[in-house]
Tab-separated table of C-alpha atoms in Angstrom:
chain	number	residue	atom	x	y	z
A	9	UNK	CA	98.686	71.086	28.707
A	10	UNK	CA	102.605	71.709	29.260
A	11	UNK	CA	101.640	75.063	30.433
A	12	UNK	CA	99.326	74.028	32.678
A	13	UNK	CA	101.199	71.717	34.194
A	14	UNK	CA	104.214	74.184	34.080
A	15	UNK	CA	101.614	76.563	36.184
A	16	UNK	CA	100.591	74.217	38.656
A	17	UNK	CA	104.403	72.605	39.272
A	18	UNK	CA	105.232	76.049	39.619
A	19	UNK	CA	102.277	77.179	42.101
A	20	UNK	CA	103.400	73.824	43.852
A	21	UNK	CA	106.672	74.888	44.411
A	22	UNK	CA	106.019	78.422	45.407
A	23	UNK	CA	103.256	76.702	48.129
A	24	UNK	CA	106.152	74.767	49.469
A	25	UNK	CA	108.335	77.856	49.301
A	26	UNK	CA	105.976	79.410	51.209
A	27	UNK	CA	105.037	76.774	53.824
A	28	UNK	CA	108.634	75.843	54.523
A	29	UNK	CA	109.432	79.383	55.114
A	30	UNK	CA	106.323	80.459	57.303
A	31	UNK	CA	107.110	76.557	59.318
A	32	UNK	CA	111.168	77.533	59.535
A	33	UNK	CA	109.548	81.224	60.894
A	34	UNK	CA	107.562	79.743	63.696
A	35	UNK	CA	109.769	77.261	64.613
A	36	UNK	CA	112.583	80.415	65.469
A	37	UNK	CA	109.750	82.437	66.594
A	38	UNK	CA	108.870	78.830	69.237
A	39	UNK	CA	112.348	78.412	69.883
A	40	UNK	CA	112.827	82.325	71.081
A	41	UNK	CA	109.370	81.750	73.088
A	42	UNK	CA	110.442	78.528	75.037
A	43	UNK	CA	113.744	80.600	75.465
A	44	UNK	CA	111.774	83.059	77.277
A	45	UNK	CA	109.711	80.899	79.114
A	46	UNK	CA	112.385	79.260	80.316
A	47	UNK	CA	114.406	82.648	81.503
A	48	UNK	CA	110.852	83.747	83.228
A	49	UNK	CA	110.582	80.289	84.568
A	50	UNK	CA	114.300	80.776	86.222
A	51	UNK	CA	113.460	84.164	86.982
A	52	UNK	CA	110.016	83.295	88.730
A	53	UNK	CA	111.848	80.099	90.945
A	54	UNK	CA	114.449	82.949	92.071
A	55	UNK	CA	111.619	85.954	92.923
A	56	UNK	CA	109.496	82.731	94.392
A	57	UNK	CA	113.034	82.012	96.441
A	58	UNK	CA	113.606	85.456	97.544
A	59	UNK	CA	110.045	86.045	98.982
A	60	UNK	CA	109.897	82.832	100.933
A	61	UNK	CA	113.260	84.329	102.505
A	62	UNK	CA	111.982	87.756	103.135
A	63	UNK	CA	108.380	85.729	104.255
A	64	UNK	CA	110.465	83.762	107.128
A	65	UNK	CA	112.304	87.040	107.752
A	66	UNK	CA	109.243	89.090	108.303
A	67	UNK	CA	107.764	86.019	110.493
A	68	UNK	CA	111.632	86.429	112.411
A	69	UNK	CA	110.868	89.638	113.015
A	70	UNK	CA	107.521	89.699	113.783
A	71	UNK	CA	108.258	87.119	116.365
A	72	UNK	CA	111.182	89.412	117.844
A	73	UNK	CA	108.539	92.368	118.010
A	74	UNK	CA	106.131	90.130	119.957
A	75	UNK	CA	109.398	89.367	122.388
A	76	UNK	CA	110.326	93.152	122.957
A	77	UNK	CA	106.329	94.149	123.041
A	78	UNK	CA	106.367	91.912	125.860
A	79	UNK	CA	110.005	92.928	127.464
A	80	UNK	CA	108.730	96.669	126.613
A	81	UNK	CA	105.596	95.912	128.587
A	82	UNK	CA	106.956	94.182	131.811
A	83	UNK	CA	109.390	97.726	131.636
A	84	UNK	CA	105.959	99.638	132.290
A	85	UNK	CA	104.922	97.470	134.710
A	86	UNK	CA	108.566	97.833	136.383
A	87	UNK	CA	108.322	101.579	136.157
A	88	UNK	CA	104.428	101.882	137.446
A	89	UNK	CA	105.886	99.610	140.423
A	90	UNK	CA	108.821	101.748	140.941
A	91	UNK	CA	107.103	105.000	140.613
A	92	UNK	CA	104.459	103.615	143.400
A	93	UNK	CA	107.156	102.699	145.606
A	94	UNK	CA	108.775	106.273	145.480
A	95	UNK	CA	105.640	107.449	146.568
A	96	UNK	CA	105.339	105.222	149.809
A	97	UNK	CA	108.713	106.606	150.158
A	98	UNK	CA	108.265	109.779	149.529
A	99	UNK	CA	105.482	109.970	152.018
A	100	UNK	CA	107.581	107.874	154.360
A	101	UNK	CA	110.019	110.104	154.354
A	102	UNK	CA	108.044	113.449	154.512
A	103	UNK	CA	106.406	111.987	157.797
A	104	UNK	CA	109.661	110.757	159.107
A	105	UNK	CA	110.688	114.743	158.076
A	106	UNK	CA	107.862	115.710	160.249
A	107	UNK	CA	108.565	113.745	163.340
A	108	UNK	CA	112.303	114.740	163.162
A	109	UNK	CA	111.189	118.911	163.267
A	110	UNK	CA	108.377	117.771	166.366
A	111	UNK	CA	111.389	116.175	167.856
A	112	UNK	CA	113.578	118.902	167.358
A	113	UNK	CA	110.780	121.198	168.499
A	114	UNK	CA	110.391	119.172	171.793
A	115	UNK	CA	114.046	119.136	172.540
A	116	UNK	CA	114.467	122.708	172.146
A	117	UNK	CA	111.443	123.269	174.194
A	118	UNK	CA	112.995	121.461	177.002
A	119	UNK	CA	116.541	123.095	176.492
C-alpha cells in the first residue's frame, strides 16, 4: 500500500512536472506569437500607410497626365491650325509671286 501510494504521488508529481512545463512552453511560445503579431501588425499599418501615399500619388499623377494629354492635344490642334495657315500663305504668296513676274513682264514689255 506504501508503494502504491509512493507510485501514484510520484506519477502525480511527474504529471505536474510535465503539465507545468508543457503550460510554461506555450505560454513563451504565445508570448513570442503575440510579439510577432504585433511587429506584423506595425509592419502592416506602415505598408497600409505607404500605399495609400503612393495610391494618392498615382491619382496626382494620373490627374497631371490628364492635364498635359489635354495641353499636348490643344498643341496639335495649334500646329494643324498653323500648318493650314502656312498653306493659305504659301499659296498667297506664290500667286502674289506670280502677279509680281506678269507685272514685271508687262513693264518690260512696255520699256
Amino acid at each position: 500500500m506504501v508503494f502504491l501510494n509512493w507510485l501514484f504521488l510520484t506519477t502525480f508529481i511527474l504529471s505536474v512536472g510535465v503539465l507545468t512545463f508543457k503550460m510554461f512552453y506555450y505560454k513563451n511560445l504565445y508570448e513570442k506569437e503575440s510579439k510577432q503579431t504585433k511587429i506584423l501588425k506595425a509592419d502592416l499599418e506602415q505598408i497600409e500607410i505607404i500605399a495609400r501615399k503612393y495610391q494618392l500619388q498615382l491619382q496626382r499623377n494620373l490627374g497631371n497626365v490628364e492635364i498635359l494629354t489635354e495641353e499636348i492635344n490643344k498643341l496639335k490642334n495649334d500646329i494643324k491650325a498653323v500648318k493650314s495657315r502656312n498653306s493659305q500663305y504659301r499659296m498667297e504668296n506664290e500667286q502674289l509671286k506670280r502677279k509680281i513676274r506678269e507685272l514685271e513682264n508687262k513693264i518690260e514689255a512696255l520699256l
